[in-house]
CSV table of C-alpha atoms in Angstrom, one decimal:
chain,number,residue,atom,x,y,z
A,1,MET,CA,102.9,73.7,116.0
A,2,ILE,CA,104.5,77.3,114.9
A,3,ASN,CA,102.5,80.2,115.5
A,4,VAL,CA,102.2,83.1,113.7
A,5,ALA,CA,100.9,86.6,114.3
A,6,VAL,CA,99.4,88.9,111.6
A,7,LEU,CA,100.0,92.6,112.2
A,8,GLY,CA,97.5,94.5,110.2
A,9,TYR,CA,93.9,92.5,108.8
A,10,GLY,CA,93.3,94.9,105.6
A,11,THR,CA,93.7,93.6,102.1
A,12,ILE,CA,97.0,92.0,102.4
A,13,GLY,CA,96.8,90.9,105.9
A,14,ALA,CA,93.4,89.0,105.4
A,15,GLY,CA,95.0,87.7,102.1
A,16,VAL,CA,97.9,86.3,104.4
A,17,VAL,CA,95.6,84.5,106.7
A,18,LYS,CA,93.5,83.2,104.2
A,19,VAL,CA,96.3,81.5,102.2
A,20,LEU,CA,97.9,80.2,105.8
A,21,GLN,CA,94.5,78.8,106.6
A,22,THR,CA,93.3,77.5,103.0
A,23,ASN,CA,96.8,76.0,102.4
A,24,VAL,CA,97.3,74.8,106.1
A,25,ASP,CA,97.9,70.9,105.2
A,26,SER,CA,100.2,71.9,101.8
A,27,ILE,CA,101.9,74.3,103.8
A,28,GLU,CA,102.8,71.5,106.9
A,29,LYS,CA,104.4,69.2,104.4
A,30,ARG,CA,106.6,71.7,103.3
A,31,VAL,CA,107.6,72.9,106.6
A,32,GLY,CA,107.4,69.5,108.4
A,33,GLU,CA,104.9,71.6,111.1
A,34,ARG,CA,101.3,73.0,111.0
A,35,ILE,CA,101.4,76.6,110.9
A,36,GLU,CA,98.8,78.3,113.1
A,37,VAL,CA,97.6,81.9,113.0
A,38,LYS,CA,97.4,82.5,116.5
A,39,LYS,CA,96.7,86.5,116.7
A,40,ILE,CA,95.6,89.3,114.5
A,41,LEU,CA,96.7,92.7,115.5
A,42,ASP,CA,94.3,95.5,114.2
A,43,LEU,CA,92.6,98.6,115.7
A,44,ARG,CA,89.1,97.3,114.1
A,45,GLU,CA,86.4,94.9,115.4
A,46,PHE,CA,85.5,92.0,113.0
A,47,PRO,CA,82.2,91.0,114.1
A,48,GLY,CA,81.2,87.8,112.3
A,49,ASP,CA,84.8,87.0,110.8
A,50,PRO,CA,85.9,83.4,111.2
A,51,ASN,CA,88.9,84.9,113.0
A,52,GLU,CA,87.4,87.6,114.8
A,53,ASP,CA,88.6,85.4,118.4
A,54,LYS,CA,92.1,86.4,117.3
A,55,VAL,CA,91.8,90.1,116.5
A,56,VAL,CA,93.7,91.9,119.6
A,57,HIS,CA,94.2,95.9,119.7
A,58,ASP,CA,97.5,96.4,121.8
A,59,TYR,CA,101.2,95.1,120.3
A,60,LYS,CA,102.0,94.1,123.9
A,61,GLU,CA,99.4,90.8,123.5
A,62,ILE,CA,101.6,89.6,120.6
A,63,GLN,CA,105.1,90.8,122.2
A,64,GLU,CA,104.4,89.2,125.7
A,65,ASP,CA,103.3,85.7,123.9
A,66,GLU,CA,106.1,83.6,124.1
A,67,ASP,CA,104.5,81.0,122.0
A,68,ILE,CA,104.5,83.1,118.7
A,69,GLN,CA,107.7,82.6,116.5
A,70,ILE,CA,106.9,84.5,113.2
A,71,VAL,CA,105.4,87.8,112.7
A,72,VAL,CA,104.0,88.8,109.5
A,73,GLU,CA,103.7,92.9,109.1
A,74,CYS,CA,101.0,93.9,107.0
A,75,MET,CA,100.2,97.5,108.3
A,76,GLY,CA,102.2,99.7,105.6
A,77,GLY,CA,103.7,102.8,106.5
A,78,VAL,CA,106.9,103.5,108.2
A,79,GLU,CA,105.5,103.8,112.0
A,80,PRO,CA,104.6,102.0,114.1
A,81,ALA,CA,105.7,99.4,112.1
A,82,CYS,CA,108.9,99.7,112.2
A,83,THR,CA,108.9,99.7,116.0
A,84,PHE,CA,106.8,96.4,116.2
A,85,VAL,CA,109.0,94.6,113.6
A,86,ARG,CA,112.1,95.6,115.4
A,87,THR,CA,110.8,94.6,118.5
A,88,ALA,CA,110.1,91.1,117.1
A,89,LEU,CA,113.4,90.7,115.9
A,90,LEU,CA,115.2,91.6,118.9
A,91,GLN,CA,112.9,89.0,120.5
A,92,GLY,CA,114.8,86.4,118.1
A,93,ARG,CA,111.4,86.0,116.2
A,94,SER,CA,111.7,86.1,112.1
A,95,VAL,CA,109.5,88.4,110.4
A,96,ALA,CA,108.1,88.3,107.0
A,97,THR,CA,106.5,91.9,105.5
A,98,SER,CA,105.2,93.2,102.2
A,99,ASN,CA,105.8,97.0,103.5
A,100,LYS,CA,108.0,98.4,100.6
A,101,GLU,CA,108.5,101.9,102.5
A,102,LEU,CA,109.7,100.0,105.8
A,103,VAL,CA,112.0,97.9,103.5
A,104,ALA,CA,113.1,101.1,101.5
A,105,LYS,CA,114.2,103.2,104.5
A,106,HIS,CA,115.4,100.5,107.0
A,107,GLY,CA,116.0,97.3,105.2
A,108,ALA,CA,119.7,97.4,106.1
A,109,GLU,CA,119.1,97.9,109.8
A,110,LEU,CA,116.3,95.3,110.2
A,111,ILE,CA,118.5,92.8,108.3
A,112,ALA,CA,121.4,93.5,110.8
A,113,ILE,CA,119.3,93.3,113.8
A,114,SER,CA,118.2,89.5,112.5
A,115,GLU,CA,121.5,88.5,111.8
A,116,GLU,CA,122.5,89.5,115.6
A,117,ASN,CA,119.4,87.8,116.9
A,118,HIS,CA,119.7,84.5,114.7
A,119,CYS,CA,116.2,85.1,113.0
A,120,ASN,CA,115.1,86.4,109.5
A,121,PHE,CA,113.9,89.9,107.7
A,122,LEU,CA,112.0,88.6,104.5
A,123,PHE,CA,110.5,90.9,102.2
A,124,GLU,CA,109.6,89.4,99.1
A,125,ALA,CA,106.3,91.0,98.7
A,126,SER,CA,107.6,94.4,99.1
A,127,VAL,CA,108.5,94.7,95.6
A,128,GLY,CA,106.4,92.7,92.5
A,129,GLY,CA,103.3,91.6,94.5
A,130,GLY,CA,103.4,88.1,93.7
A,131,ILE,CA,106.5,88.0,91.3
A,132,PRO,CA,109.7,86.2,92.8
A,133,ILE,CA,112.4,88.7,92.6
A,134,ILE,CA,114.0,89.2,96.4
A,135,ARG,CA,114.7,85.6,96.6
A,136,PRO,CA,116.4,85.4,93.2
A,137,LEU,CA,118.4,88.5,93.6
A,138,ASN,CA,119.5,86.9,96.8
A,139,GLN,CA,120.0,83.5,96.0
A,140,CYS,CA,119.6,82.6,92.3
A,141,LEU,CA,121.8,85.5,90.9
A,142,THR,CA,124.8,85.9,93.0
A,143,GLY,CA,127.1,84.4,90.9
A,144,ASP,CA,126.4,87.3,88.2
A,145,VAL,CA,127.3,91.3,88.4
A,146,ILE,CA,124.4,92.8,88.1
A,147,GLU,CA,124.6,95.6,85.4
A,148,GLU,CA,121.3,96.7,84.9
A,149,ILE,CA,117.5,96.4,87.0
A,150,SER,CA,114.7,98.0,84.6
A,151,GLY,CA,111.6,97.4,85.9
A,152,ILE,CA,107.5,98.2,85.4
A,153,LEU,CA,106.7,98.0,88.8
A,154,ASN,CA,103.5,99.9,89.4
A,155,GLY,CA,100.1,98.3,88.1
A,156,THR,CA,98.2,101.2,88.5
A,157,THR,CA,100.5,103.5,86.3
A,158,ASN,CA,100.8,100.4,83.5
A,159,TYR,CA,97.2,99.8,83.6
A,160,MET,CA,96.7,103.8,82.9
A,161,LEU,CA,99.0,103.7,79.9
A,162,THR,CA,98.0,100.4,78.7
A,163,LYS,CA,94.6,102.0,78.2
A,164,MET,CA,96.0,105.5,76.7
A,165,GLU,CA,98.0,103.3,74.4
A,166,GLU,CA,95.0,101.3,73.3
A,167,ASP,CA,92.2,103.5,73.4
A,168,GLY,CA,93.4,106.9,72.9
A,169,VAL,CA,92.3,108.6,76.4
A,170,SER,CA,93.5,111.3,78.4
A,171,PHE,CA,95.0,111.1,81.9
A,172,ASP,CA,92.4,112.5,83.4
A,173,GLU,CA,89.9,110.0,81.7
A,174,VAL,CA,91.9,106.9,82.5
A,175,LEU,CA,92.7,107.9,86.3
A,176,LYS,CA,88.9,108.1,86.7
A,177,GLU,CA,88.3,104.6,85.1
A,178,ALA,CA,91.3,103.2,87.4
A,179,GLN,CA,89.6,104.4,90.2
A,180,ALA,CA,86.4,103.0,89.9
A,181,LYS,CA,87.7,99.7,89.2
A,182,GLY,CA,89.9,100.1,92.2
A,183,TYR,CA,93.1,100.0,90.6
A,184,ALA,CA,94.4,103.6,91.8
A,185,GLU,CA,93.7,105.1,95.1
A,186,LEU,CA,91.3,108.4,95.9
A,187,HIS,CA,94.4,110.2,96.2
A,188,PRO,CA,96.8,108.3,93.3
A,189,GLU,CA,99.9,110.4,93.9
A,190,ALA,CA,102.2,107.9,95.4
A,191,ASP,CA,101.5,105.8,92.0
A,192,VAL,CA,101.0,108.1,89.5
A,193,GLU,CA,104.4,110.5,90.5
A,194,GLY,CA,106.4,107.5,90.9
A,195,TYR,CA,106.9,107.3,94.3
A,196,ASP,CA,105.7,103.6,95.0
A,197,ALA,CA,108.1,102.8,91.7
A,198,CYS,CA,111.0,104.7,93.4
A,199,ARG,CA,111.0,102.9,96.5
A,200,LYS,CA,110.9,99.6,94.9
A,201,ILE,CA,113.7,100.0,92.5
A,202,ALA,CA,116.0,101.4,95.5
A,203,ILE,CA,115.0,98.2,97.2
A,204,LEU,CA,116.2,95.9,94.2
A,205,THR,CA,119.3,98.0,93.9
A,206,SER,CA,120.1,97.7,97.3
A,207,LEU,CA,120.1,94.0,97.0
A,208,ALA,CA,121.7,93.9,93.7
A,209,PHE,CA,124.5,96.0,94.7
A,210,GLY,CA,124.9,95.0,98.8
A,211,LYS,CA,124.5,98.6,100.2
A,212,GLN,CA,121.8,101.2,101.4
A,213,LEU,CA,120.1,103.4,98.4
A,214,ASP,CA,118.3,106.1,99.9
A,215,PHE,CA,114.8,106.4,97.6
A,216,GLU,CA,115.3,110.2,98.3
A,217,GLY,CA,118.2,110.5,96.2
A,218,ILE,CA,116.7,109.2,93.0
A,219,HIS,CA,115.5,111.5,90.3
A,220,THR,CA,111.7,110.6,90.0
A,221,GLU,CA,108.9,111.7,87.6
A,222,GLY,CA,105.3,110.0,87.2
A,223,ILE,CA,103.1,109.7,84.1
A,224,THR,CA,101.0,113.1,84.6
A,225,ASN,CA,102.3,114.5,81.5
A,226,ILE,CA,101.9,111.7,79.3
A,227,THR,CA,99.1,112.6,76.5
A,228,ALA,CA,97.3,110.7,74.1
A,229,GLU,CA,99.3,112.6,71.4
A,230,ASP,CA,102.4,110.9,73.1
A,231,PHE,CA,101.5,107.5,72.5
A,232,ARG,CA,100.3,108.4,68.3
A,233,TYR,CA,104.1,109.6,68.3
A,234,ALA,CA,105.4,106.2,69.8
A,235,GLN,CA,103.6,104.3,67.4
A,236,LYS,CA,104.8,106.4,64.5
A,237,MET,CA,108.4,105.3,66.0
A,238,ASN,CA,107.4,101.7,66.5
A,239,LYS,CA,107.7,102.0,70.4
A,240,SER,CA,106.0,102.2,73.6
A,241,ILE,CA,105.7,104.1,76.7
A,242,LYS,CA,106.2,102.4,80.1
A,243,LEU,CA,107.0,104.0,83.3
A,244,LEU,CA,110.5,102.5,84.4
A,245,GLY,CA,112.3,102.2,87.5
A,246,LYS,CA,115.7,101.4,86.8
A,247,SER,CA,119.3,101.4,87.6
A,248,TRP,CA,122.5,100.9,85.6
A,249,THR,CA,126.0,101.0,86.0
A,250,ASP,CA,128.0,102.4,83.1
A,251,ASP,CA,132.1,102.4,83.4
A,252,GLY,CA,131.8,101.8,87.0
A,253,LYS,CA,129.2,104.7,87.7
A,254,LEU,CA,125.9,103.6,89.3
A,255,TYR,CA,122.8,105.3,87.9
A,256,ALA,CA,119.1,105.2,89.1
A,257,MET,CA,115.9,107.1,88.0
A,258,VAL,CA,112.0,106.6,87.8
A,259,CYS,CA,110.8,108.3,84.6
A,260,PRO,CA,108.3,107.5,81.2
A,261,MET,CA,110.8,105.9,78.8
A,262,LEU,CA,110.4,104.9,75.3
A,263,LEU,CA,111.1,101.3,74.8
A,264,ASP,CA,111.3,99.5,71.4
A,265,ASN,CA,108.5,97.2,70.6
A,266,SER,CA,110.9,94.5,70.6
A,267,HIS,CA,112.2,94.7,74.0
A,268,PRO,CA,110.6,92.4,76.7
A,269,LEU,CA,109.0,94.8,79.0
A,270,ALA,CA,106.9,96.7,76.0
A,271,GLY,CA,104.6,93.7,75.9
A,272,VAL,CA,103.7,94.0,80.0
A,273,LYS,CA,100.5,95.3,79.5
A,274,ASP,CA,97.4,96.2,81.9
A,275,VAL,CA,98.1,95.6,85.9
A,276,PHE,CA,100.9,93.5,85.1
A,277,ASN,CA,104.5,94.3,86.1
A,278,ALA,CA,107.5,92.7,85.1
A,279,ILE,CA,111.4,93.5,86.3
A,280,PHE,CA,114.3,92.8,83.9
A,281,VAL,CA,117.8,91.9,84.8
A,282,HIS,CA,120.7,92.0,83.1
A,283,GLY,CA,123.9,90.0,84.5
A,284,ASN,CA,127.2,90.0,83.5
A,285,MET,CA,127.3,86.0,82.7
A,286,VAL,CA,123.7,85.3,82.7
A,287,ASP,CA,122.9,88.2,80.3
A,288,ASP,CA,119.1,89.0,80.1
A,289,VAL,CA,116.4,87.5,82.7
A,290,MET,CA,112.7,88.8,82.9
A,291,PHE,CA,110.5,88.0,86.1
A,292,TYR,CA,106.7,88.6,85.2
A,293,GLY,CA,103.0,88.7,87.1
A,294,LYS,CA,100.6,90.3,89.0
A,295,GLY,CA,102.6,92.9,90.9
A,296,ALA,CA,99.7,93.5,93.4
A,297,GLY,CA,96.5,92.3,94.8
A,298,SER,CA,95.2,90.5,98.0
A,299,LEU,CA,96.0,86.9,97.0
A,300,PRO,CA,99.2,87.2,94.8
A,301,THR,CA,101.0,89.2,97.1
A,302,ALA,CA,100.1,87.4,100.4
A,303,SER,CA,101.3,84.2,98.4
A,304,ALA,CA,104.5,85.9,98.3
A,305,VAL,CA,104.2,86.9,101.9
A,306,VAL,CA,103.2,83.0,102.9
A,307,GLY,CA,106.3,81.8,100.8
A,308,ASP,CA,108.6,84.1,103.1
A,309,VAL,CA,106.6,83.0,106.4
A,310,VAL,CA,107.6,79.2,105.0
A,311,GLU,CA,111.3,80.2,104.8
A,312,CYS,CA,111.2,81.4,107.9
A,313,ALA,CA,109.5,78.5,109.6
A,314,ARG,CA,112.1,76.2,108.1
A,315,ASN,CA,114.9,77.9,109.6
A,316,LEU,CA,113.9,78.9,113.3
A,317,GLY,CA,116.9,79.7,115.0
A,318,THR,CA,119.2,80.4,112.2
A,319,HIS,CA,119.9,83.6,109.9
A,320,LEU,CA,119.6,83.5,106.2
A,321,PRO,CA,122.5,85.3,104.6
A,322,MET,CA,121.4,88.4,102.9
A,323,ILE,CA,124.0,91.3,101.7
A,324,TRP,CA,122.5,94.9,102.6
A,325,GLU,CA,124.9,96.9,104.3
A,326,LYS,CA,124.3,100.0,105.9
A,327,ASP,CA,127.1,101.9,104.1
A,328,LYS,CA,125.6,104.0,101.8
A,329,LEU,CA,125.4,103.3,97.5
A,330,THR,CA,127.0,106.6,95.8
A,331,LEU,CA,124.7,107.7,92.8
A,332,ASP,CA,126.6,109.4,89.8
A,333,ASP,CA,124.8,112.5,88.6
A,334,PHE,CA,122.0,110.9,86.1
A,335,GLY,CA,122.5,114.3,84.1
A,336,SER,CA,125.6,112.8,82.7
A,337,PHE,CA,124.4,110.1,81.1
A,338,GLU,CA,123.7,109.8,77.4
A,339,ARG,CA,120.9,109.1,75.5
A,340,ASN,CA,118.3,109.9,72.9
A,341,TYR,CA,115.4,112.6,73.6
A,342,PHE,CA,111.9,112.8,72.1
A,343,VAL,CA,111.0,116.4,72.2
A,344,ARG,CA,107.5,118.5,71.3
A,345,MET,CA,107.8,121.6,70.7
A,346,PRO,CA,105.1,124.3,69.7
A,347,ALA,CA,104.3,124.2,65.8
A,348,GLU,CA,105.4,128.2,65.7
A,349,THR,CA,109.4,126.7,66.8
A,350,SER,CA,111.5,127.0,63.4
A,351,LEU,CA,113.5,124.4,62.5
A,352,GLU,CA,116.4,126.4,62.1
A,353,ALA,CA,116.2,127.5,65.9
A,354,ILE,CA,115.8,123.5,66.6
A,355,GLU,CA,118.9,122.4,64.5
A,356,LYS,CA,120.9,125.4,66.2
A,357,ALA,CA,120.3,124.3,69.4
A,358,PHE,CA,120.2,120.7,69.2
A,359,GLY,CA,122.0,120.0,65.9
A,360,ALA,CA,120.7,117.4,63.6
A,361,VAL,CA,117.6,116.0,64.5
A,362,ASP,CA,115.1,113.3,63.1
A,363,MET,CA,111.7,115.1,62.4
A,364,ILE,CA,108.5,112.9,63.5
A,365,GLN,CA,105.2,114.1,62.2
A,366,VAL,CA,101.7,112.6,63.3
A,367,ASP,CA,98.8,113.6,61.0
A,368,GLY,CA,96.4,115.9,62.9
A,369,ILE,CA,98.9,117.0,65.3
A,370,GLU,CA,100.0,120.8,64.3
A,371,GLU,CA,103.8,120.5,66.4
A,372,LYS,CA,107.5,120.5,65.8
A,373,ALA,CA,108.4,116.7,67.1
A,374,PHE,CA,111.7,115.2,66.6
A,375,VAL,CA,114.4,113.1,68.2
A,376,THR,CA,117.3,114.1,69.6
A,377,GLY,CA,120.9,112.7,68.8
A,378,ILE,CA,122.9,111.1,71.3
A,379,MET,CA,123.4,113.8,74.6
A,380,ASN,CA,123.6,114.0,78.1
A,381,GLU,CA,120.5,115.2,80.1
A,382,LYS,CA,122.3,118.7,80.9
A,383,GLU,CA,123.1,119.5,77.3
A,384,TYR,CA,119.3,118.6,76.6
A,385,HIS,CA,118.2,120.9,79.1
A,386,LYS,CA,120.1,123.6,78.0
A,387,ALA,CA,119.1,123.1,74.2
A,388,ALA,CA,115.7,122.9,75.5
A,389,ASP,CA,115.8,126.1,77.5
A,390,SER,CA,117.1,127.8,74.8
A,391,LEU,CA,113.7,127.3,72.6
A,392,GLY,CA,111.4,128.1,75.4
A,393,THR,CA,109.0,125.5,77.1
A,394,ALA,CA,108.7,122.2,75.3
A,395,ILE,CA,105.3,120.6,75.3
A,396,ASN,CA,106.9,117.0,76.4
A,397,MET,CA,110.1,115.2,76.5
A,398,ILE,CA,110.5,111.4,76.8
A,399,ARG,CA,113.6,109.8,77.1
A,400,PHE,CA,114.8,106.9,75.3
A,401,ASN,CA,115.4,103.9,77.3
């Protein structure tokens, strides 16, 4: 028998316990041994819960239990999760986690500790919930040089943008609806400001390029400035608006950013709707592949965590190679990268002034909207801001993918 401790009995932790107990026979066939949840760490009591006798309130009870071989971390946040995980790895216990904040900040360090102690630190569920992407990057696509990763990495914002596009509602209206349905938190900044997607693209980029990418260095914008009018313009251009976490190489330079972007409707990511997530990967040999599914939720995320538990159980005492070194990746200034920009200016802005600032532009007109809206030629970020600043304050700007 293989004994597991679960840290945190919230949405994800309870889901992990449910999957392990519901599918216990199927999992045993895949592992060759039965997996048992022995202890659950949580500060709360759970009277009447079928697992209430397994709940402990002090991590030392798990740390000192020599029968526990795998620790599942579902607490969230950096501390005390990092201390508990580090302690488990130093004891030679493998760890599976869904904690994107922990992985983004300490992934390289914890992988190194697991290697030194002949165990594993696995985190499939930290990006994309139930979508398999970490293991494919680490195993299936290792013959490729990854040239681009673009992802719809946050189900809350994708749901909101979908409703704004299809129903023509405002940001404030759709946020209230998302909160009422439980898709958005009471304090939704991590989602709507792009912070959640930022940590996830940092993890994917670190794995793809084998070194630590600090999420603090990634230019990040959310969806709070997107309006129903933006979608009317996008429809006129046969495009969709998506919040993308994106990293890519160009001429030997590495770029990364999180922001709303205009996608051609023919792009695979353009059709990803509601709370679904998708990760689009371009390799120099495999070309384009996309991973799609539910990016959040108790059981989809728990399924990915349990997949890691199974991998840990199959490889007790053995470290599965994972290249993510502590050396830092250096991002080039995304302001030097060239692209088109969709810009909305007040109606009183003259076409002559626009062309003086931007050169030739393609004007976009939508019935009922009195503005000067246009698509610029190819230019870099610094050039865009210099031109836009010369005209005054833009109503909004959205980058082309």
